[in-house]
Short mmCIF file of C-alpha atoms and ligand atoms in Angstrom, two decimals:
data_model
loop_
_atom_site.label_atom_id
_atom_site.label_comp_id
_atom_site.label_asym_id
_atom_site.label_seq_id
_atom_site.Cartn_x
_atom_site.Cartn_y
_atom_site.Cartn_z
CA MET Z 955 -7.01 34.18 7.11
CA LYS Z 956 -4.98 36.59 4.85
CA ASN Z 957 -6.76 35.51 1.69
CA ASP Z 958 -10.18 33.90 2.03
CA ILE Z 959 -11.50 34.81 -1.43
CA PHE Z 960 -11.69 31.20 -2.48
CA LEU Z 961 -13.91 30.41 0.50
CA ARG Z 962 -16.05 33.46 -0.06
CA ALA Z 963 -16.49 32.51 -3.79
CA LEU Z 964 -17.61 29.00 -2.64
CA LYS Z 965 -20.29 30.71 -0.50
CA ARG Z 966 -21.19 33.02 -3.36
CA GLN Z 967 -20.29 36.12 -1.36
CA PRO Z 968 -18.87 39.30 -2.92
CA VAL Z 969 -15.10 39.06 -3.88
CA PRO Z 970 -12.83 41.55 -5.59
CA TYR Z 971 -11.55 39.19 -8.26
CA THR Z 972 -11.98 35.60 -9.39
CA PRO Z 973 -9.92 33.23 -7.32
CA VAL Z 974 -7.86 30.51 -9.16
CA TRP Z 975 -6.14 27.31 -8.34
CA LEU Z 976 -5.34 24.36 -10.65
CA MET Z 977 -6.10 20.64 -10.30
CA ARG Z 978 -2.84 18.84 -9.80
CA GLN Z 979 -1.11 22.13 -9.08
CA ALA Z 980 1.53 20.28 -7.15
CA GLY Z 981 3.05 17.78 -9.56
CA ARG Z 982 5.37 16.65 -12.26
CA TYR Z 983 5.27 19.90 -14.34
CA LEU Z 984 7.27 21.54 -11.60
CA PRO Z 985 11.00 20.59 -11.36
CA GLU Z 986 11.04 21.15 -7.66
CA TYR Z 987 8.33 18.52 -7.22
CA LYS Z 988 10.37 16.09 -9.35
CA ALA Z 989 13.26 16.71 -7.00
CA THR Z 990 11.31 16.04 -3.82
CA ARG Z 991 9.76 13.04 -5.49
CA ALA Z 992 13.20 11.59 -6.29
CA ARG Z 993 14.27 12.26 -2.73
CA ALA Z 994 11.18 10.33 -1.48
CA GLY Z 995 11.96 7.42 -3.66
CA SER Z 996 8.36 6.68 -4.47
CA PHE Z 997 5.05 8.40 -4.77
CA MET Z 998 3.60 6.61 -1.69
CA ALA Z 999 6.68 7.55 0.45
CA LEU Z 1000 6.17 11.10 -0.56
CA ALA Z 1001 2.48 11.08 0.27
CA GLN Z 1002 3.09 9.24 3.57
CA SER Z 1003 5.59 11.74 4.91
CA PRO Z 1004 3.72 14.68 6.34
CA GLU Z 1005 6.92 16.86 6.02
CA MET Z 1006 7.34 16.11 2.27
CA ALA Z 1007 3.68 16.30 1.56
CA THR Z 1008 3.70 19.74 3.11
CA GLU Z 1009 6.70 20.74 1.12
CA VAL Z 1010 5.18 19.76 -2.21
CA THR Z 1011 1.70 21.32 -1.31
CA LEU Z 1012 3.40 24.57 -0.74
CA GLN Z 1013 5.71 24.52 -3.86
CA PRO Z 1014 3.21 25.88 -6.38
CA LEU Z 1015 2.24 28.66 -3.85
CA GLU Z 1016 5.89 29.86 -3.78
CA ARG Z 1017 5.71 30.27 -7.62
CA PHE Z 1018 2.19 31.45 -8.25
CA ASP Z 1019 -0.48 33.68 -6.71
CA PHE Z 1020 -2.96 30.78 -6.20
CA ASP Z 1021 -5.97 31.42 -3.99
CA ALA Z 1022 -6.07 27.89 -2.52
CA ALA Z 1023 -3.83 25.06 -1.65
CA ILE Z 1024 -4.80 21.41 -2.09
CA LEU Z 1025 -3.59 18.60 0.14
CA PHE Z 1026 -0.92 16.56 -1.57
CA SER Z 1027 -2.13 13.03 -1.51
CA ASP Z 1028 -4.14 10.77 -3.87
CA ILE Z 1029 -7.59 9.39 -4.26
CA LEU Z 1030 -6.20 5.93 -4.08
CA THR Z 1031 -5.09 6.03 -0.53
CA ILE Z 1032 -8.41 4.57 0.47
CA PRO Z 1033 -8.14 1.27 -1.46
CA ASP Z 1034 -4.44 1.04 -0.27
CA ALA Z 1035 -5.71 1.27 3.32
CA MET Z 1036 -8.14 -1.50 2.48
CA GLY Z 1037 -5.20 -3.77 1.68
CA LEU Z 1038 -5.20 -3.81 -2.16
CA GLY Z 1039 -1.48 -2.79 -2.27
CA LEU Z 1040 -0.96 0.35 -4.21
CA SER Z 1041 2.18 1.48 -6.09
CA PHE Z 1042 2.87 3.94 -8.81
CA VAL Z 1043 5.07 2.69 -11.55
CA GLN Z 1044 7.07 5.60 -13.03
CA GLY Z 1045 5.44 6.61 -16.38
CA GLU Z 1046 2.68 4.01 -16.03
CA GLY Z 1047 0.49 5.28 -13.28
CA PRO Z 1048 -1.15 3.44 -10.37
CA LYS Z 1049 -1.05 -0.30 -10.01
CA PHE Z 1050 -2.72 -2.50 -7.41
CA GLU Z 1051 -1.37 -5.89 -6.30
CA LYS Z 1052 -4.84 -7.24 -5.91
CA SER Z 1053 -7.85 -6.27 -7.94
CA LEU Z 1054 -11.44 -6.94 -6.94
CA ARG Z 1055 -13.03 -9.30 -9.40
CA HIS Z 1056 -14.22 -12.24 -7.40
CA GLU Z 1057 -17.35 -12.56 -5.22
CA ASP Z 1058 -15.32 -13.67 -2.17
CA ASP Z 1059 -12.92 -10.76 -2.39
CA VAL Z 1060 -15.69 -8.29 -2.85
CA LYS Z 1061 -17.70 -9.67 0.12
CA ALA Z 1062 -14.59 -9.54 2.31
CA LEU Z 1063 -14.19 -5.79 1.75
CA THR Z 1064 -14.79 -3.53 4.64
CA VAL Z 1065 -14.17 -0.13 5.85
CA PRO Z 1066 -10.59 0.06 6.96
CA ASP Z 1067 -9.23 1.21 10.24
CA MET Z 1068 -8.75 5.05 9.85
CA HIS Z 1069 -5.36 4.69 11.68
CA ARG Z 1070 -4.08 3.43 8.46
CA LEU Z 1071 -4.81 6.83 6.89
CA GLN Z 1072 -3.43 8.76 9.90
CA TYR Z 1073 -0.58 9.94 7.63
CA VAL Z 1074 -3.19 11.96 5.58
CA PHE Z 1075 -4.67 13.71 8.55
CA ASP Z 1076 -1.22 14.48 9.92
CA ALA Z 1077 -0.25 15.98 6.52
CA VAL Z 1078 -3.47 18.07 6.55
CA ALA Z 1079 -2.66 19.31 10.12
CA MET Z 1080 0.98 20.21 9.18
CA ILE Z 1081 -0.03 21.92 5.92
CA ARG Z 1082 -2.59 24.01 7.69
CA LYS Z 1083 -0.18 25.08 10.31
CA THR Z 1084 2.59 25.93 7.76
CA LEU Z 1085 0.19 27.84 5.57
CA ASP Z 1086 -0.60 30.08 8.60
CA GLY Z 1087 -3.64 31.48 7.01
CA ARG Z 1088 -2.03 32.37 3.66
CA VAL Z 1089 -4.78 30.69 1.55
CA PRO Z 1090 -7.38 28.15 2.50
CA LEU Z 1091 -6.67 24.35 2.29
CA ILE Z 1092 -8.66 21.91 0.21
CA GLY Z 1093 -9.04 18.27 1.38
CA PHE Z 1094 -10.33 15.70 -1.09
CA ALA Z 1095 -11.28 12.15 -1.93
CA GLY Z 1096 -12.17 10.27 -5.08
CA SER Z 1097 -15.89 9.41 -5.69
CA PRO Z 1098 -16.84 5.94 -4.68
CA PHE Z 1099 -17.40 5.05 -8.36
CA THR Z 1100 -14.03 6.41 -9.60
CA VAL Z 1101 -12.14 4.72 -6.83
CA ALA Z 1102 -13.98 1.40 -7.64
CA CYS Z 1103 -12.85 1.68 -11.29
CA TYR Z 1104 -9.14 1.37 -10.04
CA MET Z 1105 -10.10 -1.29 -7.44
CA ILE Z 1106 -11.73 -3.51 -10.05
CA GLU Z 1107 -9.49 -2.78 -13.01
CA GLY Z 1108 -6.36 -2.81 -10.85
CA GLN Z 1109 -4.83 0.03 -12.87
CA SER Z 1110 -5.83 2.93 -15.25
CA THR Z 1111 -8.15 1.82 -18.12
CA ARG Z 1112 -9.52 3.03 -21.34
CA GLU Z 1113 -12.23 0.44 -21.72
CA TYR Z 1114 -13.56 -0.09 -18.12
CA ARG Z 1115 -14.01 -3.62 -19.06
CA TYR Z 1116 -14.03 -5.28 -15.70
CA ILE Z 1117 -16.05 -2.72 -13.81
CA LYS Z 1118 -18.67 -2.60 -16.63
CA THR Z 1119 -18.86 -6.37 -16.70
CA MET Z 1120 -19.51 -6.31 -12.94
CA MET Z 1121 -22.15 -3.52 -13.46
CA TYR Z 1122 -24.16 -5.45 -16.00
CA ALA Z 1123 -23.56 -9.00 -14.66
CA ARG Z 1124 -23.44 -8.54 -10.89
CA PRO Z 1125 -24.61 -5.10 -9.88
CA ASP Z 1126 -25.09 -6.36 -6.28
CA LEU Z 1127 -21.36 -6.88 -6.00
CA LEU Z 1128 -20.56 -3.43 -7.37
CA HIS Z 1129 -23.09 -1.80 -5.08
CA HIS Z 1130 -21.35 -3.44 -2.17
CA ILE Z 1131 -18.01 -2.02 -3.16
CA LEU Z 1132 -19.58 1.39 -3.66
CA GLU Z 1133 -21.24 1.27 -0.30
CA VAL Z 1134 -17.95 0.41 1.52
CA ASN Z 1135 -16.20 3.05 -0.44
CA THR Z 1136 -18.85 5.61 0.48
CA GLN Z 1137 -18.77 4.82 4.15
CA THR Z 1138 -15.02 4.96 4.13
CA THR Z 1139 -14.97 8.27 2.24
CA ILE Z 1140 -17.42 9.86 4.71
CA VAL Z 1141 -15.16 9.05 7.61
CA TYR Z 1142 -12.07 10.01 5.66
CA LEU Z 1143 -13.43 13.42 4.74
CA LYS Z 1144 -14.72 14.14 8.18
CA GLU Z 1145 -11.31 13.34 9.53
CA GLN Z 1146 -9.59 15.67 7.01
CA ILE Z 1147 -11.95 18.42 8.12
CA ARG Z 1148 -11.16 17.80 11.73
CA ALA Z 1149 -7.56 18.01 10.95
CA GLY Z 1150 -7.99 21.43 9.24
CA ALA Z 1151 -9.31 21.09 5.70
CA GLN Z 1152 -11.42 24.18 4.92
CA ALA Z 1153 -13.30 22.85 1.85
CA VAL Z 1154 -13.52 19.35 0.47
CA MET Z 1155 -13.72 18.17 -3.21
CA VAL Z 1156 -14.91 14.81 -4.54
CA PHE Z 1157 -13.17 13.88 -7.73
CA ASP Z 1158 -15.46 11.83 -9.92
CA SER Z 1159 -12.90 11.60 -12.77
CA TRP Z 1160 -14.65 8.65 -14.58
CA GLY Z 1161 -18.30 8.99 -13.83
CA GLY Z 1162 -18.67 10.63 -17.25
CA MET Z 1163 -18.21 7.39 -19.04
CA LEU Z 1164 -21.52 5.99 -17.63
CA ALA Z 1165 -24.74 5.80 -19.35
CA ASP Z 1166 -27.48 8.17 -18.14
CA HIS Z 1167 -29.43 6.25 -15.38
CA HIS Z 1168 -26.20 4.30 -14.63
CA TYR Z 1169 -24.51 7.62 -13.66
CA GLN Z 1170 -27.32 8.33 -11.24
CA THR Z 1171 -27.39 4.79 -9.78
CA PHE Z 1172 -23.68 4.07 -9.52
CA SER Z 1173 -22.01 7.40 -9.10
CA LEU Z 1174 -24.37 10.31 -8.16
CA ALA Z 1175 -26.39 8.39 -5.57
CA TYR Z 1176 -23.18 7.67 -3.64
CA MET Z 1177 -21.78 11.20 -3.91
CA GLN Z 1178 -25.29 12.25 -2.54
CA LYS Z 1179 -24.68 10.08 0.53
CA ILE Z 1180 -21.44 11.85 1.20
CA VAL Z 1181 -22.93 15.28 0.92
CA ASP Z 1182 -25.80 14.30 3.28
CA ALA Z 1183 -23.46 12.71 5.84
CA LEU Z 1184 -21.18 15.82 5.85
CA ARG Z 1185 -24.13 18.07 6.13
CA ALA Z 1186 -25.46 16.05 9.03
CA ASP Z 1187 -22.29 16.26 11.12
CA PRO Z 1188 -22.24 19.49 13.29
CA GLU Z 1189 -18.45 19.69 12.80
CA CYS Z 1190 -18.54 19.50 9.10
CA LYS Z 1191 -21.85 20.99 8.00
CA GLU Z 1192 -20.39 24.43 7.25
CA THR Z 1193 -17.41 23.13 5.22
CA PRO Z 1194 -18.00 23.75 1.55
CA ILE Z 1195 -18.23 20.76 -0.70
CA ILE Z 1196 -17.13 20.72 -4.37
CA LEU Z 1197 -18.31 17.87 -6.61
CA PHE Z 1198 -16.56 17.26 -9.89
CA THR Z 1199 -17.75 14.68 -12.49
CA LYS Z 1200 -15.47 15.00 -15.43
CA GLY Z 1201 -17.58 14.66 -18.48
CA GLY Z 1202 -20.61 15.35 -16.31
CA GLY Z 1203 -22.07 18.36 -18.22
CA LEU Z 1204 -25.23 16.49 -18.96
CA TRP Z 1205 -25.97 16.06 -15.16
CA ILE Z 1206 -25.25 19.59 -13.94
CA ASP Z 1207 -28.83 20.11 -12.77
CA GLU Z 1208 -28.86 16.85 -10.83
CA LEU Z 1209 -25.41 17.54 -9.33
CA ALA Z 1210 -26.49 20.98 -8.26
CA GLN Z 1211 -29.46 19.48 -6.43
CA THR Z 1212 -27.26 17.41 -4.07
CA GLY Z 1213 -26.79 20.29 -1.73
CA CYS Z 1214 -23.15 20.76 -2.59
CA ASP Z 1215 -21.70 24.30 -2.68
CA ALA Z 1216 -19.83 24.07 -6.03
CA LEU Z 1217 -19.54 22.06 -9.21
CA GLY Z 1218 -16.32 21.40 -11.13
CA VAL Z 1219 -16.98 21.56 -14.82
CA ASP Z 1220 -14.77 20.47 -17.66
CA TRP Z 1221 -14.21 22.43 -20.95
CA THR Z 1222 -16.99 20.73 -22.70
CA VAL Z 1223 -19.35 22.94 -20.76
CA ASN Z 1224 -20.13 26.66 -21.56
CA LEU Z 1225 -20.14 28.48 -18.32
CA SER Z 1226 -22.80 30.85 -19.26
CA LYS Z 1227 -25.20 28.08 -20.27
CA ALA Z 1228 -24.24 26.04 -17.14
CA ARG Z 1229 -24.94 29.00 -14.91
CA ALA Z 1230 -28.31 29.56 -16.44
CA ARG Z 1231 -29.08 25.91 -15.67
CA VAL Z 1232 -28.00 25.89 -12.07
CA GLN Z 1233 -29.54 29.47 -11.51
CA ASP Z 1234 -26.60 30.52 -9.36
CA ARG Z 1235 -27.53 27.93 -6.74
CA VAL Z 1236 -23.99 26.67 -6.71
CA THR Z 1237 -20.57 28.09 -7.53
CA LEU Z 1238 -18.94 26.91 -10.78
CA GLN Z 1239 -15.29 25.82 -10.79
CA GLY Z 1240 -13.46 25.57 -14.20
CA ASN Z 1241 -13.01 25.22 -16.95
CA LEU Z 1242 -9.97 25.74 -19.19
CA ASP Z 1243 -8.85 22.95 -21.24
CA PRO Z 1244 -5.46 21.97 -19.82
CA MET Z 1245 -4.14 21.54 -23.41
CA ALA Z 1246 -4.65 25.29 -23.98
CA LEU Z 1247 -1.57 25.82 -21.77
CA PHE Z 1248 0.57 24.40 -24.63
CA ALA Z 1249 -0.14 27.53 -26.74
CA ASP Z 1250 1.84 30.90 -26.36
CA GLU Z 1251 1.09 33.39 -23.63
CA GLU Z 1252 -1.22 35.58 -25.73
CA ALA Z 1253 -3.38 32.68 -26.73
CA VAL Z 1254 -3.61 31.46 -22.99
CA ARG Z 1255 -4.54 35.01 -21.91
CA LYS Z 1256 -7.27 35.10 -24.57
CA GLU Z 1257 -8.67 31.75 -23.53
CA VAL Z 1258 -8.76 32.94 -19.91
CA ARG Z 1259 -10.67 36.07 -20.85
CA ARG Z 1260 -13.12 34.13 -22.96
CA ILE Z 1261 -14.01 31.96 -19.89
CA ILE Z 1262 -14.37 34.94 -17.59
CA ASP Z 1263 -16.58 36.60 -20.14
CA ASP Z 1264 -18.62 33.51 -20.60
CA PHE Z 1265 -19.39 33.49 -16.81
CA GLY Z 1266 -20.14 37.21 -17.02
CA THR Z 1267 -21.00 39.62 -14.09
CA VAL Z 1268 -20.58 37.54 -11.03
CA GLY Z 1269 -23.45 39.18 -9.01
CA ALA Z 1270 -25.21 36.61 -6.91
CA GLY Z 1271 -23.23 33.64 -8.48
CA GLY Z 1272 -19.75 32.23 -7.83
CA HIS Z 1273 -16.85 31.42 -10.07
CA ILE Z 1274 -13.57 29.85 -9.20
CA PHE Z 1275 -11.19 29.67 -12.09
CA ASN Z 1276 -9.57 26.25 -12.63
CA LEU Z 1277 -8.77 23.89 -15.49
CA GLY Z 1278 -11.31 21.36 -16.74
CA HIS Z 1279 -8.97 18.51 -15.51
CA GLY Z 1280 -5.42 18.16 -14.02
CA ILE Z 1281 -2.53 20.23 -15.40
CA SER Z 1282 -0.39 18.16 -17.78
CA GLN Z 1283 3.11 17.15 -16.67
CA PHE Z 1284 4.42 18.64 -19.99
CA THR Z 1285 3.24 22.21 -19.15
CA ASN Z 1286 5.74 24.89 -18.94
CA PRO Z 1287 5.38 26.37 -15.56
CA GLU Z 1288 6.03 29.97 -16.88
CA ILE Z 1289 2.60 29.87 -18.52
CA VAL Z 1290 0.95 29.45 -15.34
CA THR Z 1291 2.18 32.76 -14.11
CA ALA Z 1292 0.47 34.44 -17.11
CA LEU Z 1293 -2.77 32.51 -16.49
CA VAL Z 1294 -3.00 33.56 -12.83
CA ASP Z 1295 -2.12 37.07 -13.66
CA GLU Z 1296 -4.82 37.23 -16.43
CA VAL Z 1297 -7.49 35.70 -14.11
CA HIS Z 1298 -6.88 38.20 -11.37
CA ARG Z 1299 -6.47 41.20 -13.54
CA TYR Z 1300 -9.28 40.70 -16.09
CA SER Z 1301 -11.84 39.28 -13.71
CA ALA Z 1302 -11.94 42.40 -11.44
CA GLN Z 1303 -14.26 44.33 -13.78
CA TYR Z 1304 -17.00 41.63 -13.13
CA HIS Z 1305 -16.77 41.98 -9.38
CA GLN Z 1306 -17.67 45.54 -8.69
CA ALA Z 1307 -19.69 44.45 -5.63
CA GLY Z 1308 -16.55 43.03 -4.00
CA ASN Z 1309 -14.39 46.22 -4.07
O1 1CP I 2540 4.65 9.69 -9.67
C1 1CP I 2540 4.01 10.72 -9.52
O2 1CP I 2540 4.59 11.72 -9.08
C2 1CP I 2540 2.63 10.71 -10.15
C3 1CP I 2540 1.88 11.80 -10.32
C4 1CP I 2540 0.70 12.10 -9.40
C5 1CP I 2540 0.46 13.14 -8.66
C6 1CP I 2540 1.24 14.45 -8.62
C7 1CP I 2540 -0.31 11.06 -8.94
C8 1CP I 2540 -0.31 9.63 -9.39
N1 1CP I 2540 -1.14 11.60 -8.01
C9 1CP I 2540 -0.77 12.83 -7.80
C10 1CP I 2540 -1.27 13.73 -6.78
C11 1CP I 2540 -2.78 13.98 -6.75
N2 1CP I 2540 -3.68 13.12 -7.24
C12 1CP I 2540 -3.43 15.05 -6.26
C13 1CP I 2540 -2.66 16.07 -5.48
C14 1CP I 2540 -3.01 17.42 -5.25
C15 1CP I 2540 -2.97 18.32 -6.49
O3 1CP I 2540 -4.00 18.44 -7.25
O4 1CP I 2540 -2.01 19.10 -6.70
C16 1CP I 2540 -4.74 14.90 -6.51
C17 1CP I 2540 -5.89 15.82 -6.19
C18 1CP I 2540 -4.96 13.60 -7.13
C19 1CP I 2540 -6.23 13.09 -7.49
C20 1CP I 2540 -6.34 11.90 -8.41
N3 1CP I 2540 -5.46 10.84 -8.42
C21 1CP I 2540 -7.33 11.71 -9.34
C22 1CP I 2540 -8.52 12.59 -9.54
C23 1CP I 2540 -8.18 13.88 -10.39
C24 1CP I 2540 -8.06 13.58 -11.76
O5 1CP I 2540 -6.87 13.92 -12.16
O6 1CP I 2540 -8.88 13.03 -12.44
C25 1CP I 2540 -7.11 10.51 -10.04
C26 1CP I 2540 -7.92 9.89 -11.14
C27 1CP I 2540 -5.88 9.95 -9.49
C28 1CP I 2540 -5.28 8.62 -9.81
C29 1CP I 2540 -3.88 8.91 -10.24
N4 1CP I 2540 -2.91 9.16 -9.36
C30 1CP I 2540 -1.77 9.33 -10.06
C31 1CP I 2540 -2.00 9.26 -11.46
C32 1CP I 2540 -0.97 9.49 -12.52
C33 1CP I 2540 -3.37 9.14 -11.48
C34 1CP I 2540 -4.21 9.04 -12.81
C35 1CP I 2540 -4.05 7.84 -13.57
C36 1CP I 2540 -5.17 7.74 -14.65
O7 1CP I 2540 -5.16 8.65 -15.54
O8 1CP I 2540 -5.89 6.70 -14.56
#
């Protein structure tokens, strides 16, 4: 491994500077991504081709000095493998041919044959080989709850009307979906690790819109099962796990108790206060507001410094710099160069132990 700083930060070991990568670092803000995407014809064709998935995973690493790569895929490959029929309509986001709203459909849902997701594991293996130890590779999945949002709504939503209706009216049906998603995600992440993923991240993008108590019951409990299952597998138990509930600042303590290695935190959280709450038991990953990248370079550098100052002397803790959510497609890529430079340069003073 030429650069294992990200993995060391996940284990809260000494490092010379704060590692950085960005959620959605391969994506539409990069003209080279758009070109490959156009060549592929559709998002799914791109994700299903290990060669093209490898190409776009590496694109941001050619431009920026990132400390990790993330598998190019999507959290919705799982419901697609379950037969819900995923497509991405340009400019509109994900759409499913079938959505899960009726009891019969819900009860018919089962863990899909992993062969249907072989393209993901093939991509992981090819990316890992092509990276050749340059930086570690992150595998990922959506949280059972976040994936269920799309399965039940059939697309992106602002209201969560159908999933919340099911939650209040027929919690048994929602629990069935969540259980199937959980069992699928466990096998899916294990296979990614076997194929070469060196850390895994669970994206709970929509858990933050739940009521306290519902969050624990419908999202956290299922992520806990994933952590427990990976920890119980001899081949996976050493692989670091990152949990990220967007809007989950209220539940940091509970998330830290799951036994994960790191927590993603969005920009509503103050890193110094979060760190005091988790007592350095987990690494914190975040947390610049992606919209900050629309300002000029000096303003971006200043925000980066503020976040690094907030975390403070790293000592026994761990910090991985990231955004609080995915990078916007309207971001000017040039600003990312300044962000990475500022993180690496400015953070070194807080890492004396790693020199
Ligand atoms: O047509 C395109 O090119 C669409 C853009 C796009 C991209 C680049 C989509 C559709 N997915 C992706 C890749 C992707 N998705 C990655 C790749 C690795 C990287 O980070 O570079 C990852 C990790 C995801 C994860 C993902 N997909 C999440 C969780 C993270 C988050 O942003 O909250 C979610 C919610 C999705 C669903 C999804 N897929 C695509 C879009 C536009 C969306 C979001 C739709 C919505 O807001 O509801």
